[in-house]
């Protein structure tokens, strides 16, 4: 039972059996916190929430009504969990069949789970991700992704300035300002195309048009529409992306500003310098993405974790605006 | 706390902090009504419901278990809200980030919200609309629409006789009873078609085949599949609808009886007299709807609100059966 | 044998057994004219031509080398027959199986048969038609049509000014000069279109936008790509053509000037006054052509023969420029 | 009120008004069992569950938080109902409009209902079926099916060894081990194909390639993607299945081991001996399945009920592993 | 030079250097027969024909104007060659590059070559085949085929009664007289189909529905549209053809009567007894033809030559009507 | 009249009015050469040929029967013109309408015109091109192209060894011999592909997989099916071609041996060294061809004329086998 803590509110019709509740946290009526649960400070546990034993909840977390947190759920700081959002911890539940080890579900800091969303066991919701209302989450969601539908897909990425999604769309028919500097030194490269009745010729002159000497070229194709590629930064390697067919959405993020670029015109390539976090998603069914890289493959060159990327950028003396606002 | 009210039932395990509860309303166990909420008469608030302060609920409303009504929810009379139906009031929720003004969600009179449906913030559910179980509602739903799916779409309109949906399907290959009188004096018109190896010729001879002298013709095309057109009645203007390509579903409603007609055969036109409420939806992607009108365009001739239409029809001495049953 | 004719040239190495050869006609080496053939004046029969008995050839006809005219071929004035163009007079030829009656092939005045074209038995090539080189002609070809391919199709209509084809193409994306007067008083009519996210609404207000009070509307659809419709003029009836879907090419011809108009934009209608010969062809597979007519159907109002039309126009005091130049 | 029962746990904050609760059943906080409900032994009723009067629940049933069981719900033994799974009992709910007879929903023994799933009124969930999290169930689900989506579809069948789904996928381009013995003596048969410029010739020489003398051939085609065929066993009849076009998934189950086989290569046939339960589903839209059978049609030869099949196999002295684990 | 032959007509302007011309053959003006050519009796060589040395022409052959027969052309009896029909004898002609051995072109007895048709070197035109006007013949044409287009394809087969094409079309929507006896004892077999919402089930019960015990089944698929299959008869083997997808045209010919059957309905199978010549052509692009055969493959059972087939049938005491009329 | 020339043969039944006939040329019966025509040496003018005045014919030309050469036709050395091949010199012929200037048709040296082909006015047939029998030629044909159909298209290129076409087809499913050396040092390169559930990754590691350091990359796409690209050689630049989507046929020609390679597998690239003449054609509608080049664009590096290329190669001491055999 809770004891010796001054600034905690537990509604008289709630049941709080844990004594690991942080300061200023409020627990409302008909909620039930089992003995082993650990809840951080400044949380708001609304009416009718149920929290099992093997659960940890960070600071400043909001949990709306009708939510249950089962054994194996890990909720980091600043998370929002909407009403009737539903968690699970058994891939193939059968009555009175218990698992020996539970899958662990992680809701990383700053993420939001929309109302009535359903999360399958063991998924990880990345930092700052936004799960839409009614979504069914069957797989991990990367940091800052906007994700909804049944089954859920990524539909965008959270922008940086005000927490709302922003999108820099480059439609084929639009006049594109090729001179604008993009996030982290990225920029668009207009390729030469000669068109006549015999078709189109699109040219990449390496010396004149690429900002580096490429040492590798690869293509990405036949990507299922719900899949996401990239999700890493390079320490040294530079890249130029050309959409050879179809379209793809590219996220570029230097730890301070995040932008979305829709590549759908083979004449417009995208240069991505090192130390820019890159994600590609929303591949059209016929998409073929070509990539020039300045270096051969080197596993050491990859930063695969967004956290590590942010840390790395801070070491570079870069003060992350994203981290502040979230 | 509730006081001085005779005919209200509050279960001993419920918490009712509001004193604005209507007569004969019952509030069941583990429900919690906050102080500012206003609840009408003859309501039934089932177990485990939570109602915040800035909420109004009309008369004869049923709210099943597991539902929460958040600040900004407005529920009119005779609404049904199914179990675990989930409301929201924040488009982009983040923990401990509060909005300055809340979006307001309206559930208009007679509507039903299916079990476990999810409503995004700020939507309006029209009078008598039926939201299916499990639906995710991302936009406004018109009066009497039958709406479900994720994301939800209109799939039909509520009929009139017994509250269940009815549909009068006119398939191309079916023997159609062209003599049947439809709602409000509407009827089908069979056009002449001459077919030979050079193609089809379909003729509308105005004097012989139209019930009025047309003064205007217009076409409706490229309507997105989820869109709805029409949703108005004319005071004087008569119309004949011809589906020139593809198919469309038409609702005709004279305030007493509502019918659905599937137009998919260019040889079968539909005459709609004035004072019939008309809706077109489920346009096929290639639909082209042609309309002959007896009068030129006159903004004064339109009745755009279904409420106004129903009132107008009552003034005509028409006793609306729909209004009674809902 | 040919006798008592002054101004005829027969090459010494030709064989001319007919004595029905018109003045100034020349017959060149290795040609062979059988006894019954009738040849007009000013003809040019090149080397190696063979003409059977039951053949008539009009005045001013050119027949190039390698051509044979079999029994049953009727060639009118001013016809051009290219080299190696091949005629037939038996649908199902078997050696030594003779037909009781021969099919008759008509090449009407002013037509041209391209080099190495093949004509199946019994076809009629209309006045002024142009059969392309290498074409295989399996069916009748209307007056002035440009026709080629295997099997052959109409690909255009011969213009009026200089005998070469001209085409007034109205592409969707083009700035159209709506003020230009077309052949015979025809003109384009720009219709109002309201477009929003719910689709397009195109309006024809009869009083304001049509030059007559319509009494009939008909649609033409599912026309096979090789088919031709229209091919008549009205004495009194006025028409407005609107392409509701797809595209169609329209010929308008007042007996003096012939124009082609490509209708592919539902917002651009075509007004055709009476006494204009009209043809529609090159219907796209999805074409739906709507027509408003100023009068109900009246068989007396139609002029179905282009010859009759030309005669009618001359009675009107219209001096036909076409007739002169061909 | 519950009385005279020794080994039942009712949490002090729960309300249990029924006295028909089986031994060892536990009822947790904020749950509410109405007076008429019948609950079996060894059940676990978690926090915040609501159970109406006309409800029966079998033995060893788990009901997670946020679930309501309305009048007309029948839950058999060993069922699992996930958190916030939502039941309904009115097809067209309107506030204060009551039905005269309720549709009855059956959850048969051993089935599991995933978290936050929604069940429409009157459906039957077959024995051992697995309804996925977030599914919307609009129709009956057969025994052992794995079913999810909105609207839900069958996506597989529960395997036998450990209760998890397994799938033996035979892709066209894969090296297939044709020698492996499948469930119940089934096996794959490689057919000869001769290909030349005139197309492909695929041969089934009965004597050499079929393990029986066929007496019947039939084709199955135009099966809607959500449909399921088969679902029976034969007592005597042998079959060979050939996918002539498209693809189909086949379940074979001898009462002990259940396997899935994807047939998508016309050269690979599947032999199914008698006394093997067979199901076909996930037909592609162009699928044509050909079947050779060793006997003519004989209604007596069919076992249509999986229960009867299991019983029959036990009489054969076959100890069913499936039955034990479920 | 021609000498000592009584009943031969050579026009004075023709050049006939061969003395191997049959009785009653006529050679018209400007024709040129080289010394080695052999021409049969009752032939008609029209104006302007050129015949080289290594050419044989049978009896009763008609050769119209503008035709050249080059070295290596073999023309059998009763052949018709239309005007300007063009033969070749060099696959890859270059000026002054001579071939060591010439390809030999065979025009078998009774065939007709349409006007202005072009034959590539070395093709064989089968007995009684009809090459349409303007056709380009790039490959062998089977007996009695009707063949045209560029490149040419088979479009039908010549009927038997009167030499004109006839076609027995069995459209899906047509009432088919299943009782009619077809050529040579062939007949249609209506298969049972059970259709419900789960798709169609088409059954072939061997004992009840097949007139033989099948020992082989094969499918024919992915046949290019211009290809022809079959073209043989069996001595003993019986077959049943079922079109499982798409459509195909089947010729059945017992040496007396020839019929075409369009198979496009999977429910209508075609039984073909032995000693019926069978051809399949006009395969739709998605056609899959299934065939049951009463015997395993036996090369001895096949009659591959139509001549041999006809001879075989005569030995059977069958008086061939075809042979007489052609 | 022809005079003072010793070694010319004119058949007694021919008419030769020109005295500009080269030595050893033979003119056969029923041919007619007008006075202005110029014919080279060693020509063979077969029976029934007609040649107008404004015509030049080179040396060693063969003209088969039924051919007419009209004013404006220019035939170079070593050309073959098949029987009944038909030329034209008026785009829009009308009887007795004469053109002021004639279009000029060029048949360049070594080309062949197939039997019964039709050439529209003013086309140029490139050196060594092969026009198939029955072709209708509506546009210029490049050197060595194999061209047929109505309308005609390029279907291949003439091979080198024996003047017949050869084709090296690389089908996706075929075992490709990657080690074989191709024309001029070209060779295939197998690329690595990693495939997983996220799609396919195809890698070109420049150092390991390319035989040069690329300095340029370009793509070719949306090429109409009848178009031809390339048709040049580089002096220094090396290239690697990768078909990223669809398929394309590539000609490689080092002046001695010519090969065709079908690229349709993104994993198989084609290396082309300098001094190899390259042509790409038969692009599929969805083809995207990527090309790596060893050097930046340099107009000086291109050899655009095949004649110049052959001369260049001879300077290199390369004895051209092609030139000899043609």
XYZ file of C-alpha atoms in Angstrom, chain E residues 140-258:
119
model
C 2.765 -22.690 -93.300
C -0.991 -22.609 -93.596
C -2.860 -25.814 -92.775
C -5.346 -27.454 -95.078
C -8.629 -25.608 -95.509
C -7.586 -22.704 -93.277
C -8.896 -19.208 -93.999
C -5.885 -17.004 -93.487
C -5.340 -13.245 -93.813
C -3.817 -10.115 -92.251
C -0.281 -8.770 -91.959
C 1.217 -10.867 -90.530
C -1.400 -13.381 -91.515
C -3.345 -15.496 -89.057
C -5.889 -18.268 -89.321
C -9.377 -16.802 -88.971
C -11.443 -19.864 -89.740
C -11.692 -23.008 -91.743
C -13.409 -23.672 -94.985
C -16.637 -25.602 -94.565
C -17.478 -28.688 -96.446
C -20.840 -28.356 -98.050
C -20.412 -25.554 -100.492
C -16.882 -24.395 -100.067
C -17.872 -21.310 -98.080
C -16.843 -20.835 -94.481
C -19.321 -21.851 -91.823
C -18.987 -21.541 -88.115
C -20.901 -23.148 -85.310
C -20.521 -20.580 -82.557
C -21.373 -21.551 -79.037
C -21.647 -18.351 -77.093
C -21.840 -18.482 -73.344
C -25.240 -16.859 -73.264
C -26.755 -18.965 -75.972
C -29.124 -21.829 -75.490
C -27.035 -24.694 -76.737
C -28.629 -27.731 -78.149
C -26.650 -30.301 -76.296
C -28.363 -33.160 -78.024
C -27.155 -32.380 -81.530
C -24.736 -34.897 -82.921
C -21.617 -33.243 -84.226
C -19.169 -34.306 -86.908
C -17.873 -37.856 -86.619
C -19.774 -38.726 -83.479
C -18.422 -35.848 -81.457
C -20.795 -34.245 -79.002
C -21.007 -31.688 -76.274
C -21.118 -32.711 -72.657
C -22.778 -30.456 -70.136
C -21.001 -30.552 -66.860
C -22.629 -29.967 -63.529
C -21.826 -26.745 -61.830
C -22.819 -25.813 -58.315
C -22.606 -22.082 -57.790
C -23.059 -20.208 -54.573
C -21.513 -17.243 -52.870
C -18.358 -19.242 -52.325
C -17.762 -19.676 -56.060
C -18.424 -22.261 -58.727
C -17.885 -25.977 -58.582
C -17.756 -27.749 -61.950
C -17.799 -31.496 -61.852
C -16.736 -34.178 -64.298
C -17.851 -37.504 -63.016
C -15.874 -39.931 -65.134
C -18.178 -42.809 -65.007
C -21.329 -40.796 -65.546
C -20.086 -38.049 -67.798
C -17.197 -39.290 -69.836
C -17.782 -41.761 -72.632
C -14.519 -43.486 -71.820
C -12.219 -44.216 -68.949
C -9.571 -41.500 -69.118
C -5.939 -42.419 -68.742
C -4.383 -39.049 -69.279
C -5.097 -35.399 -68.632
C -3.142 -32.469 -69.965
C -3.529 -28.752 -70.170
C -2.600 -26.408 -72.963
C -1.910 -22.815 -71.983
C -0.019 -19.657 -72.897
C -0.525 -20.311 -76.584
C 0.304 -17.274 -78.732
C -2.806 -15.987 -80.487
C -1.529 -16.866 -83.946
C -0.641 -20.438 -83.105
C -2.495 -23.568 -84.041
C -2.480 -26.788 -82.066
C -3.747 -30.264 -82.711
C -3.822 -30.894 -86.463
C -3.964 -34.621 -86.110
C -6.401 -37.470 -85.632
C -6.143 -40.446 -83.315
C -6.716 -43.987 -84.419
C -7.934 -45.250 -81.061
C -7.652 -42.539 -78.450
C -10.773 -40.652 -77.351
C -10.615 -37.165 -75.895
C -12.733 -34.708 -73.957
C -11.771 -31.042 -74.160
C -12.699 -28.556 -71.438
C -11.844 -24.906 -71.685
C -10.858 -24.084 -68.132
C -10.192 -20.418 -68.800
C -10.569 -18.117 -71.775
C -11.676 -19.526 -75.101
C -10.498 -21.532 -78.054
C -11.905 -22.510 -81.419
C -11.890 -26.205 -82.244
C -12.239 -27.767 -85.681
C -13.585 -31.308 -85.906
C -13.528 -33.045 -89.248
C -14.379 -36.657 -90.014
C -13.340 -36.447 -93.650
C -16.912 -35.725 -94.696
C -18.174 -32.823 -92.624
C -16.112 -30.120 -90.959
